[in-house]
Coordinates of C-alpha atoms in Angstrom, one line a residue:
M1 CA 77.6 60.4 114.5
T2 CA 78.3 63.1 117.0
S3 CA 81.1 63.1 119.5
N4 CA 80.8 64.3 123.1
A5 CA 84.5 64.4 123.9
A6 CA 84.3 68.0 125.2
P7 CA 82.8 68.7 128.6
A8 CA 79.0 69.2 128.4
P9 CA 77.7 72.8 128.9
A10 CA 76.0 73.8 132.1
F11 CA 72.6 73.3 130.7
P12 CA 73.0 70.5 128.2
G13 CA 69.3 69.6 128.0
L14 CA 68.4 73.2 127.1
I15 CA 71.1 73.5 124.5
D16 CA 70.4 70.1 122.9
R17 CA 66.6 69.9 123.0
H18 CA 65.7 73.5 122.1
W19 CA 68.6 74.3 119.7
R20 CA 66.2 75.4 116.9
R21 CA 64.3 77.7 119.1
I22 CA 67.4 79.2 120.6
T23 CA 68.9 79.6 117.2
L24 CA 65.9 81.5 116.0
I25 CA 65.9 83.7 119.1
L26 CA 69.5 84.5 118.5
W27 CA 68.6 85.3 114.9
V28 CA 66.0 87.8 116.0
G29 CA 68.5 89.5 118.2
I30 CA 71.1 89.6 115.5
A31 CA 68.6 90.9 113.0
L32 CA 67.5 93.7 115.3
W33 CA 71.1 94.7 115.9
L34 CA 72.0 94.7 112.3
T35 CA 69.0 96.7 111.4
F36 CA 69.8 99.3 114.1
D37 CA 73.5 99.3 113.1
R38 CA 72.6 99.8 109.4
W39 CA 69.6 102.0 109.9
N40 CA 71.0 104.9 107.8
T41 CA 71.4 102.5 104.8
V42 CA 67.8 101.5 105.2
R43 CA 66.6 105.1 105.7
W44 CA 68.3 106.4 102.6
L45 CA 67.8 103.2 100.5
S46 CA 71.5 102.9 100.1
L47 CA 71.7 100.0 97.7
S48 CA 75.4 100.1 97.0
D49 CA 75.6 97.2 94.6
T50 CA 74.2 97.4 91.1
D51 CA 72.5 94.0 91.5
D52 CA 70.6 95.2 94.5
N53 CA 69.3 98.2 92.6
M54 CA 68.3 96.0 89.6
R55 CA 66.6 93.5 92.0
L56 CA 64.4 96.4 93.4
M57 CA 63.6 97.5 89.9
Q58 CA 62.6 94.0 89.0
V59 CA 60.3 93.9 92.1
R60 CA 58.8 97.3 91.3
A61 CA 58.0 96.1 87.8
L62 CA 56.3 93.0 89.2
I63 CA 54.2 95.0 91.6
A64 CA 53.3 97.4 88.8
G65 CA 51.9 94.6 86.7
Q66 CA 54.7 93.3 84.5
D67 CA 54.2 89.8 83.4
W68 CA 55.5 87.1 85.7
F69 CA 57.7 85.6 83.0
D70 CA 58.8 88.9 81.5
L71 CA 62.1 89.8 83.0
R72 CA 62.9 92.5 80.6
Q73 CA 64.2 95.8 82.1
Y74 CA 62.7 98.5 79.9
R75 CA 64.4 101.5 81.5
L76 CA 67.9 100.4 80.5
N77 CA 68.6 100.8 76.8
P78 CA 65.0 102.0 76.1
P79 CA 62.7 101.6 74.4
G80 CA 63.4 97.9 73.8
G81 CA 65.3 97.3 77.1
F82 CA 67.1 94.0 77.7
D83 CA 66.4 90.6 79.3
M84 CA 67.8 89.8 82.7
H85 CA 69.0 86.3 83.2
W86 CA 67.5 86.1 86.7
T87 CA 64.2 84.6 87.9
R88 CA 61.5 86.0 90.2
L89 CA 62.1 83.5 93.0
V90 CA 64.1 86.0 95.1
D91 CA 61.6 88.8 94.2
L92 CA 58.8 87.0 96.2
P93 CA 59.8 87.9 99.8
I94 CA 60.7 91.5 98.8
A95 CA 57.4 92.0 97.0
A96 CA 55.4 90.4 99.8
L97 CA 57.0 92.7 102.4
I98 CA 56.4 95.8 100.3
L99 CA 52.7 94.9 99.7
A100 CA 52.2 94.1 103.4
L101 CA 53.9 97.3 104.6
K102 CA 52.6 99.7 102.0
P103 CA 49.1 100.3 103.7
L104 CA 50.9 101.0 107.0
V105 CA 53.8 103.3 106.0
G106 CA 53.3 104.2 102.3
T107 CA 55.2 103.0 99.2
A108 CA 58.6 104.7 99.9
W109 CA 59.0 103.5 103.4
A110 CA 57.6 100.1 102.5
E111 CA 60.4 99.7 100.0
R112 CA 63.0 100.8 102.5
L113 CA 61.8 98.5 105.2
A114 CA 61.4 95.6 102.9
C115 CA 64.9 96.0 101.6
G116 CA 66.1 96.1 105.2
I117 CA 64.2 93.0 106.3
A118 CA 64.4 90.8 103.3
P119 CA 68.2 89.9 103.4
L120 CA 67.8 88.8 107.1
I121 CA 65.4 86.0 106.2
P122 CA 67.9 83.8 104.5
L123 CA 70.2 84.4 107.4
S124 CA 67.8 82.5 109.6
V125 CA 67.9 79.5 107.3
T126 CA 71.7 79.7 107.2
M127 CA 72.0 79.7 111.0
V128 CA 69.6 76.8 111.5
A129 CA 71.3 74.7 108.7
L130 CA 74.8 75.5 110.0
A131 CA 73.8 74.6 113.5
A132 CA 72.3 71.3 112.3
A133 CA 75.5 70.5 110.4
V134 CA 77.8 71.1 113.4
R135 CA 75.5 69.2 115.7
R136 CA 75.8 66.2 113.3
L137 CA 79.5 66.6 112.8
V138 CA 81.1 67.8 116.0
S139 CA 78.8 67.7 119.0
V140 CA 75.2 68.5 119.9
Y141 CA 76.6 71.2 122.1
A142 CA 78.9 72.8 119.6
W143 CA 76.4 74.7 117.5
P144 CA 76.6 78.0 119.4
L145 CA 80.3 78.2 118.6
A146 CA 79.4 77.7 114.9
L147 CA 77.0 80.7 115.0
L148 CA 79.7 82.8 116.7
L149 CA 82.2 81.9 114.0
L150 CA 79.6 82.7 111.3
M151 CA 79.2 86.2 112.8
M152 CA 83.0 86.7 112.4
A153 CA 82.9 85.5 108.8
T154 CA 82.8 89.1 107.5
T155 CA 82.5 88.4 103.8
T156 CA 79.7 85.9 104.3
M157 CA 77.8 88.2 106.7
L158 CA 78.0 91.0 104.2
M159 CA 75.6 89.1 102.0
F160 CA 72.9 89.2 104.7
M161 CA 73.2 92.8 105.7
P162 CA 70.1 95.0 105.5
V163 CA 69.5 96.3 101.9
R164 CA 71.7 93.6 100.4
I165 CA 68.6 92.3 98.6
D166 CA 70.1 90.4 95.7
H167 CA 70.1 86.6 95.5
H168 CA 73.5 85.8 97.2
G169 CA 72.1 85.4 100.7
W170 CA 69.5 82.9 99.5
Q171 CA 72.2 80.9 97.6
L172 CA 74.4 80.9 100.7
A173 CA 71.4 79.6 102.7
S174 CA 71.0 76.8 100.1
L175 CA 74.7 76.0 100.5
A176 CA 74.3 75.7 104.3
V177 CA 71.4 73.3 103.8
T178 CA 73.5 71.3 101.3
M179 CA 76.3 71.0 103.9
A180 CA 73.7 69.9 106.5
G181 CA 72.4 67.3 104.1
L182 CA 75.8 65.9 103.4
A183 CA 76.4 65.5 107.1
D184 CA 73.0 64.0 107.7
P185 CA 73.1 60.3 109.0
Q186 CA 69.6 59.7 107.7
H187 CA 70.2 58.8 104.0
R188 CA 66.9 59.8 102.5
R189 CA 66.5 63.0 104.4
G190 CA 70.1 64.0 103.7
G191 CA 69.9 63.2 100.0
A192 CA 66.6 65.1 99.7
S193 CA 68.0 68.1 101.5
V194 CA 70.9 68.3 99.1
G195 CA 68.7 67.8 96.0
L196 CA 66.1 70.4 97.0
A197 CA 68.8 72.9 98.0
S198 CA 70.6 72.5 94.7
A199 CA 67.4 72.9 92.7
F200 CA 66.4 76.0 94.7
S201 CA 69.8 77.6 94.2
L202 CA 69.9 76.7 90.4
T203 CA 66.4 78.2 90.0
I204 CA 67.8 81.5 91.4
G205 CA 70.9 81.4 89.2
L206 CA 73.9 79.4 88.1
E207 CA 76.4 81.0 90.5
M208 CA 76.5 78.0 92.7
L209 CA 76.5 75.4 89.9
P210 CA 80.0 74.2 90.8
Y211 CA 78.9 73.5 94.4
A212 CA 75.8 71.7 93.2
A213 CA 77.8 69.6 90.8
G214 CA 80.4 68.9 93.6
A215 CA 77.7 67.9 96.1
G216 CA 76.2 65.5 93.5
A217 CA 79.6 64.0 92.8
I218 CA 80.3 63.6 96.6
I219 CA 77.0 61.8 97.0
A220 CA 77.7 59.5 94.1
L221 CA 81.2 58.7 95.5
R222 CA 79.7 57.8 98.9
W223 CA 77.5 55.3 97.1
V224 CA 80.4 53.9 95.1
W225 CA 82.2 53.3 98.4
D226 CA 79.2 52.1 100.4
R227 CA 76.2 50.3 98.8
A228 CA 74.1 51.3 101.8
E229 CA 74.2 54.9 100.5
A230 CA 71.8 53.9 97.7
P231 CA 68.7 55.6 99.5
R232 CA 70.6 58.8 99.7
V233 CA 71.5 58.7 96.0
I234 CA 67.9 57.9 95.0
A235 CA 66.4 60.7 97.2
Y236 CA 69.0 63.2 95.9
G237 CA 68.5 62.3 92.2
G238 CA 64.7 62.4 92.5
T239 CA 64.5 65.7 94.3
L240 CA 67.1 67.3 92.0
A241 CA 65.2 66.3 88.8
V242 CA 61.8 67.2 90.2
G243 CA 62.9 70.4 91.9
C244 CA 64.7 71.7 88.8
S245 CA 61.7 70.9 86.7
L246 CA 59.3 72.7 89.0
G247 CA 61.8 75.6 89.3
Y248 CA 61.9 75.9 85.5
L249 CA 58.2 75.7 85.0
G250 CA 57.4 78.2 87.8
F251 CA 60.1 80.7 87.4
A252 CA 62.0 80.6 84.1
S253 CA 61.4 83.7 82.1
H254 CA 60.3 83.8 78.4
A255 CA 63.9 84.7 77.5
N256 CA 65.2 81.6 79.4
A257 CA 63.0 79.3 77.3
V258 CA 65.7 79.1 74.7
A259 CA 69.0 77.2 74.8
R260 CA 71.1 79.8 76.6
C261 CA 73.9 78.8 78.9
D262 CA 73.7 81.4 81.7
A263 CA 70.6 80.3 83.6
L264 CA 68.3 77.4 84.3
T265 CA 67.3 77.2 80.6
P266 CA 66.4 73.9 78.7
V267 CA 70.2 73.4 78.5
W268 CA 70.8 73.0 82.3
L269 CA 67.4 71.7 83.0
S270 CA 68.0 68.7 80.7
V271 CA 71.4 68.2 82.4
M272 CA 69.9 68.2 85.9
V273 CA 67.0 66.0 85.0
T274 CA 69.2 63.5 83.2
A275 CA 71.7 63.4 86.0
G276 CA 68.9 63.0 88.6
V277 CA 67.2 60.1 86.7
L278 CA 70.5 58.4 86.1
L279 CA 71.4 58.6 89.8
C280 CA 68.0 57.1 90.7
V281 CA 68.7 54.3 88.3
L282 CA 72.1 53.7 89.8
G283 CA 70.7 53.7 93.3
L284 CA 68.0 51.2 92.3
L285 CA 70.6 48.9 90.6
S286 CA 73.3 49.1 93.3
P287 CA 75.4 46.1 92.4
A288 CA 77.2 44.4 95.2
S289 CA 80.7 45.0 93.7
R290 CA 82.3 48.3 94.4
A291 CA 84.1 48.1 91.0
A292 CA 80.8 47.6 89.3
R293 CA 79.3 50.6 91.1
L294 CA 82.3 52.7 90.0
G295 CA 82.0 51.5 86.5
L296 CA 78.3 52.4 86.4
G297 CA 79.0 55.8 87.9
L298 CA 81.7 56.6 85.3
V299 CA 79.4 55.5 82.5
A300 CA 76.6 57.8 83.8
G301 CA 79.0 60.7 84.1
G302 CA 80.3 60.0 80.6
V303 CA 76.8 60.0 79.2
I304 CA 76.0 63.4 80.8
V305 CA 79.3 65.0 79.6
A306 CA 79.0 63.6 76.1
G307 CA 75.4 64.6 75.8
F308 CA 76.1 68.1 77.0
A309 CA 79.0 68.5 74.6
G310 CA 77.1 67.0 71.7
L311 CA 73.7 68.8 72.2
F312 CA 75.0 72.1 73.5
P313 CA 78.4 72.8 72.0
Q314 CA 77.8 76.6 72.4
C315 CA 77.9 76.1 76.2
L316 CA 81.4 74.6 76.3
G317 CA 82.9 78.1 76.7
R318 CA 81.9 80.9 79.1
P319 CA 78.2 80.7 79.9
E320 CA 77.8 84.5 79.3
Q321 CA 78.4 84.0 75.5
V322 CA 79.6 87.5 75.0
S323 CA 81.6 88.9 72.1
P324 CA 85.4 88.7 72.3
E325 CA 85.6 92.5 72.6
L326 CA 83.2 92.6 75.5
Q327 CA 85.0 89.8 77.2
R328 CA 88.3 91.5 76.8
N329 CA 87.2 95.1 77.7
W330 CA 84.7 94.3 80.4
L331 CA 84.1 90.7 81.6
D332 CA 87.8 89.8 82.1
N333 CA 88.3 92.9 84.1
I334 CA 85.7 92.4 86.8
R335 CA 87.7 92.3 90.0
E336 CA 85.5 89.7 91.8
A337 CA 85.9 87.3 88.9
K338 CA 89.7 87.2 89.4
P339 CA 91.6 84.8 91.7
V340 CA 91.7 85.9 95.3
Y341 CA 95.5 86.1 95.4
T342 CA 95.5 88.7 92.6
H343 CA 93.9 91.2 95.1
P344 CA 95.9 93.3 97.5
F345 CA 97.3 91.5 100.6
N346 CA 95.2 93.5 103.0
V347 CA 92.1 92.4 101.0
Y348 CA 92.7 88.7 100.5
F349 CA 94.5 87.8 103.7
P350 CA 91.5 88.3 106.1
V351 CA 89.2 86.6 103.5
I352 CA 91.2 83.3 103.2
M353 CA 92.0 82.6 106.8
L354 CA 88.7 81.1 107.9
P355 CA 88.5 78.8 104.7
V356 CA 92.2 77.7 105.3
I357 CA 91.6 77.0 109.0
G358 CA 88.3 75.3 108.2
L359 CA 90.0 73.0 105.6
V360 CA 92.7 72.1 108.2
G361 CA 90.1 71.4 110.8
A362 CA 88.0 69.3 108.4
A363 CA 91.1 67.2 107.5
V364 CA 91.9 66.7 111.2
A365 CA 88.3 65.8 112.1
T366 CA 88.1 63.3 109.2
A367 CA 91.4 61.6 110.3
R368 CA 90.1 61.4 113.9
A369 CA 86.8 60.0 112.7
R370 CA 88.3 57.1 110.8
G371 CA 86.6 53.9 111.7
T372 CA 83.6 55.6 113.2
A373 CA 80.1 56.4 112.0
A374 CA 81.1 60.0 111.6
F375 CA 83.8 59.3 108.9
P376 CA 81.6 59.3 105.8
A377 CA 80.0 62.7 106.8
W378 CA 83.3 64.3 107.6
S379 CA 84.8 62.9 104.4
A380 CA 82.0 64.5 102.4
V381 CA 82.4 67.9 104.2
L382 CA 86.2 67.8 103.7
L383 CA 85.7 67.3 100.0
F384 CA 83.1 70.1 99.9
T385 CA 85.4 72.4 101.8
L386 CA 88.3 71.6 99.5
L387 CA 86.1 72.4 96.5
A388 CA 85.3 75.8 98.0
G389 CA 89.0 76.5 98.5
G390 CA 89.7 75.6 95.0
L391 CA 87.0 77.9 93.7
L392 CA 88.4 80.7 95.8
L393 CA 91.7 80.3 93.9
W394 CA 89.7 80.6 90.7
Q395 CA 87.4 83.6 91.5
A396 CA 87.4 85.9 94.6
R397 CA 83.6 86.0 94.4
A398 CA 83.7 82.5 96.0
S399 CA 84.9 84.0 99.3
A400 CA 81.5 84.2 101.0
A401 CA 80.8 80.5 100.3
A402 CA 84.3 79.5 101.2
Q403 CA 84.1 81.2 104.6
L404 CA 80.7 79.6 105.3
L405 CA 81.9 76.1 104.5
G406 CA 85.0 76.7 106.6
V407 CA 83.0 77.0 109.8
P408 CA 82.4 73.3 110.6
G409 CA 86.2 72.5 110.3
A410 CA 87.1 75.5 112.4
V411 CA 84.5 74.4 115.1
A412 CA 86.1 70.9 115.1
L413 CA 89.5 72.3 115.8
A414 CA 88.2 74.6 118.5
W415 CA 86.3 71.7 120.1
I416 CA 89.7 69.9 120.4
I417 CA 91.8 72.8 121.5
L418 CA 89.7 75.2 123.6
P419 CA 88.6 72.6 126.3
R420 CA 92.3 71.8 126.9
L421 CA 93.1 75.5 127.4
L422 CA 90.2 76.0 129.6
A423 CA 91.2 73.1 131.8
S424 CA 94.7 74.4 132.3
T425 CA 95.8 75.1 135.9
S426 CA 97.4 78.4 134.7
V427 CA 95.2 81.5 134.7
L428 CA 97.2 83.0 131.9
V429 CA 96.7 80.0 129.7
R430 CA 92.9 79.8 130.6
V431 CA 92.3 83.4 129.8
F432 CA 94.9 84.7 127.3
G433 CA 95.5 81.3 125.7
T434 CA 91.8 80.8 125.1
V435 CA 91.4 84.3 123.6
A436 CA 94.4 83.9 121.4
A437 CA 93.3 80.4 120.2
F438 CA 89.8 81.8 119.4
L439 CA 91.2 84.7 117.4
L440 CA 93.4 82.2 115.5
L441 CA 90.8 79.6 114.9
S442 CA 88.1 82.1 113.8
G443 CA 90.5 84.0 111.5
G444 CA 89.9 87.1 113.5
F445 CA 93.6 87.7 114.0
A446 CA 93.9 88.5 110.2
G447 CA 92.2 91.9 110.8
F448 CA 94.8 92.9 113.3
V449 CA 97.6 91.8 110.9
V450 CA 96.5 94.0 108.0
K451 CA 95.7 96.9 110.4
W452 CA 99.1 97.0 112.1
L453 CA 101.5 95.8 109.3
P454 CA 102.4 98.3 106.6
V455 CA 100.7 96.2 103.8
S456 CA 98.0 98.6 102.7
Q457 CA 98.1 99.3 98.9
T458 CA 95.6 102.1 99.0
T459 CA 96.7 105.0 96.7
P460 CA 95.3 108.5 96.4
L461 CA 93.6 107.4 93.1
I462 CA 91.9 104.5 94.9
K463 CA 90.8 106.7 97.7
S464 CA 89.3 109.3 95.3
A465 CA 87.5 106.5 93.4
A466 CA 86.1 105.1 96.6
R467 CA 84.9 108.5 97.7
A468 CA 83.2 109.2 94.3
G469 CA 81.7 105.7 94.3
A470 CA 80.1 106.4 97.7
T471 CA 78.8 110.0 97.1
C472 CA 77.6 110.0 93.4
P473 CA 75.1 107.1 93.8
S474 CA 73.7 108.6 97.1
Y475 CA 70.1 109.8 97.5
S476 CA 71.2 113.4 98.1
A477 CA 73.2 113.4 94.8
L478 CA 70.6 111.8 92.6
N479 CA 67.4 113.1 93.9
P480 CA 67.8 116.6 92.4
L481 CA 67.6 114.9 89.0
N482 CA 63.9 114.2 89.6
R483 CA 63.2 117.9 89.2
L484 CA 63.8 117.4 85.5
A485 CA 61.2 115.8 83.2
P486 CA 61.8 112.0 82.6
Q487 CA 64.2 111.4 79.8
V488 CA 67.1 109.2 78.7
I489 CA 70.4 110.0 80.5
F490 CA 73.7 108.8 79.1
T491 CA 75.9 107.9 82.0
F492 CA 78.4 105.3 83.2
I493 CA 77.6 101.6 83.0
D494 CA 78.0 101.1 86.8
L495 CA 75.8 104.2 87.5
G496 CA 72.9 103.1 85.3
P497 CA 71.1 100.7 87.6
R498 CA 71.3 103.2 90.5
L499 CA 70.1 106.1 88.3
I500 CA 66.9 104.3 87.3
T501 CA 66.3 103.1 90.8
M502 CA 66.6 106.6 92.5
T503 CA 65.1 108.7 89.7
H504 CA 62.4 108.5 87.1
H505 CA 64.9 108.7 84.2
S506 CA 66.2 106.0 82.0
A507 CA 69.8 105.0 81.2
I508 CA 71.7 103.2 78.5
A509 CA 73.4 100.3 80.1
G510 CA 74.1 98.3 83.3
P511 CA 76.9 95.8 84.0
Y512 CA 75.0 92.7 82.7
H513 CA 76.2 90.5 79.9
R514 CA 72.8 90.3 78.2
N515 CA 73.1 94.1 77.9
G516 CA 76.4 93.6 76.1
A517 CA 75.7 95.7 72.9
A518 CA 74.7 98.7 75.1
I519 CA 77.8 98.2 77.3
L520 CA 80.0 98.4 74.2
D521 CA 78.2 101.5 73.0
V522 CA 78.9 103.3 76.2
Q523 CA 82.6 102.2 76.2
H524 CA 82.9 103.3 72.5
A525 CA 81.2 106.6 73.2
F526 CA 83.3 107.6 76.2
G527 CA 86.5 106.3 74.6
G528 CA 86.1 107.6 71.1
S529 CA 85.9 111.1 69.6
P530 CA 83.3 113.7 70.6
D531 CA 81.5 113.2 67.3
Q532 CA 81.3 109.5 67.9
F533 CA 79.9 110.1 71.4
R534 CA 77.3 112.4 70.0
A535 CA 76.3 109.9 67.3
I536 CA 75.9 107.1 69.8
A537 CA 74.0 109.2 72.2
R538 CA 71.6 110.3 69.5
R539 CA 71.1 106.7 68.4
H540 CA 70.0 105.8 71.9
G541 CA 67.8 108.9 72.3
A542 CA 69.9 110.3 75.1
Q543 CA 69.1 114.0 75.9
L544 CA 71.4 114.4 79.0
L545 CA 74.9 113.4 79.8
L546 CA 75.7 112.6 83.5
I547 CA 79.2 111.9 84.8
C548 CA 80.7 111.3 88.2
P549 CA 84.3 112.6 88.1
N550 CA 86.9 110.1 89.5
M551 CA 84.4 107.2 89.7
A552 CA 86.3 104.0 89.2
E553 CA 84.8 103.4 85.7
S554 CA 85.9 106.9 84.6
T555 CA 89.5 106.2 85.5
V556 CA 89.4 103.2 83.1
Y557 CA 88.2 105.5 80.2
R558 CA 91.0 108.0 80.9
A559 CA 93.7 105.3 81.2
R560 CA 92.5 103.2 78.2
N561 CA 91.6 106.0 75.8
K562 CA 93.9 109.0 76.3
G563 CA 92.6 111.9 74.2
G564 CA 89.1 110.3 73.9
F565 CA 85.9 112.0 74.6
Y566 CA 85.8 111.4 78.4
D567 CA 89.4 112.2 78.8
Q568 CA 88.8 115.6 77.0
L569 CA 85.7 116.2 79.2
A570 CA 87.7 115.5 82.4
R571 CA 90.3 118.0 81.3
G572 CA 87.7 120.7 80.9
K573 CA 87.4 120.5 77.1
V574 CA 83.6 120.6 76.6
P575 CA 82.2 120.6 73.1
G576 CA 79.7 123.3 72.1
W577 CA 76.8 120.9 71.8
L578 CA 76.9 120.2 75.5
T579 CA 75.0 122.8 77.6
P580 CA 75.6 122.7 81.4
V581 CA 72.5 121.9 83.5
P582 CA 72.8 123.3 87.1
L583 CA 72.9 121.0 90.0
P584 CA 73.2 121.8 93.8
A585 CA 76.4 123.5 94.7
R586 CA 78.0 120.6 96.5
S587 CA 76.8 117.9 94.0
P588 CA 79.5 115.4 93.1
L589 CA 77.9 115.0 89.7
K590 CA 78.1 116.9 86.4
L591 CA 75.2 117.2 84.0
W592 CA 74.9 118.5 80.5
R593 CA 72.1 118.7 77.9
I594 CA 73.0 117.1 74.6
S595 CA 71.9 119.2 71.5

């Protein structure tokens, strides 16, 4: 399936036979460099994303003895708390690292080091899987170029950075394994790889559900086209059904044992098991006629869709199942949930270049592979890359996956173009032409474009919000709050997870849809009258009010509710029932006691 059109490297035997070992050695070097480069974030436990903070809180609760299947966070919206829609699968490596390091360095440093190391583990899986995919698709010598392009996929690499401990890195690793499985010439191994990777990802969360569904559809289409693909379909269907079943039994929380739509609950478990069983049946039947196989595939798809719509009509809308008010005031305004083209040019242009180049490269490679054994694999990867591009036009949060899936196509283009440039008799072409081509094919040129062209849409308001968003959640800003006795603090939704992670206090809400009632309470409190705020704060048992002036969330309250409680507070109009609580002189925060 591989093509050796390009000149072989100087040490082909070494690069071919020991590719896994070399890849892991490179991973160790990259991991050490990233840890060194991001050491301050590790040292100060700078978990900048709310999900990373909640993940650490979930791990802490597990280590402290919380029930394995109890995913309730009791320090947000106390005393009852709220249920997270996650599972504990991603908690395991973090908890293991903390428990292993704790006797050596103490709890605080064990947490810091674990948060620094844990995101690098799925990077190793991603690198090996990506290298395997490119070896199968392009050349057994092309995988180092794939790893280099991965390092330049900035949005993808952000998910593997030290202290980025949430589940995105593991889901990207699953996606890389899926791509390697689609490119695998061995039917059973390839099908099993895709099935297990999909089950693993779905056990973590439903973020990659469109990719899992797309991969399954691609495998089914390959079988429709070629009856010889039946072993791949059977292996995929069996591993998907068994893997999802084991994932549900081992990791689904008590709260996910009901028919909810936002996690691997009985809803999606039944869909995946049914789909897996039906695919196994189709693979075993495998009629000789292509039309018959297409008909059976359409019937199976119709059964799954009809059964889902009939049994779970509540899941035909958004999986979060939030109220119309919460969707309008919060969910629809999440920036990463908007199409990539709605973002500023200097944000989206560098993000989309590698996916676009990868899609072009996959199309060219598929056309060139027509009539060869590589054609089915490249066709599958082309469809998968096209799916990623479509999802990017739907939600910007798909950018990390789109960049990752763009790498094989970009490598294919580079494997065609770079050898020709390097073989030129002109020194200028060999040197400058090769560098220019690499910057173009990797998407690296986009960074220079947005840097030198006057396209930045940064405003003073955006700059002040970014500054507040960086300083207010810092260790130095929040640590002084630990001098006060533990109590419930009323604060912004986006500051809640960080507050409970860095202090012993509790908060009202975090940006999670199952925490929807508390989110609306915070919005109503800050946007309503002072008396309304006081009543809501009392109902939640809040004794302190903490704000971060100019934080992005605060600008929403001021713009949306002029004259509301927060707008009055920002203009210095403080009601008499708020008593200032002193903080360090340079603190970016403001704190009052509620009476």
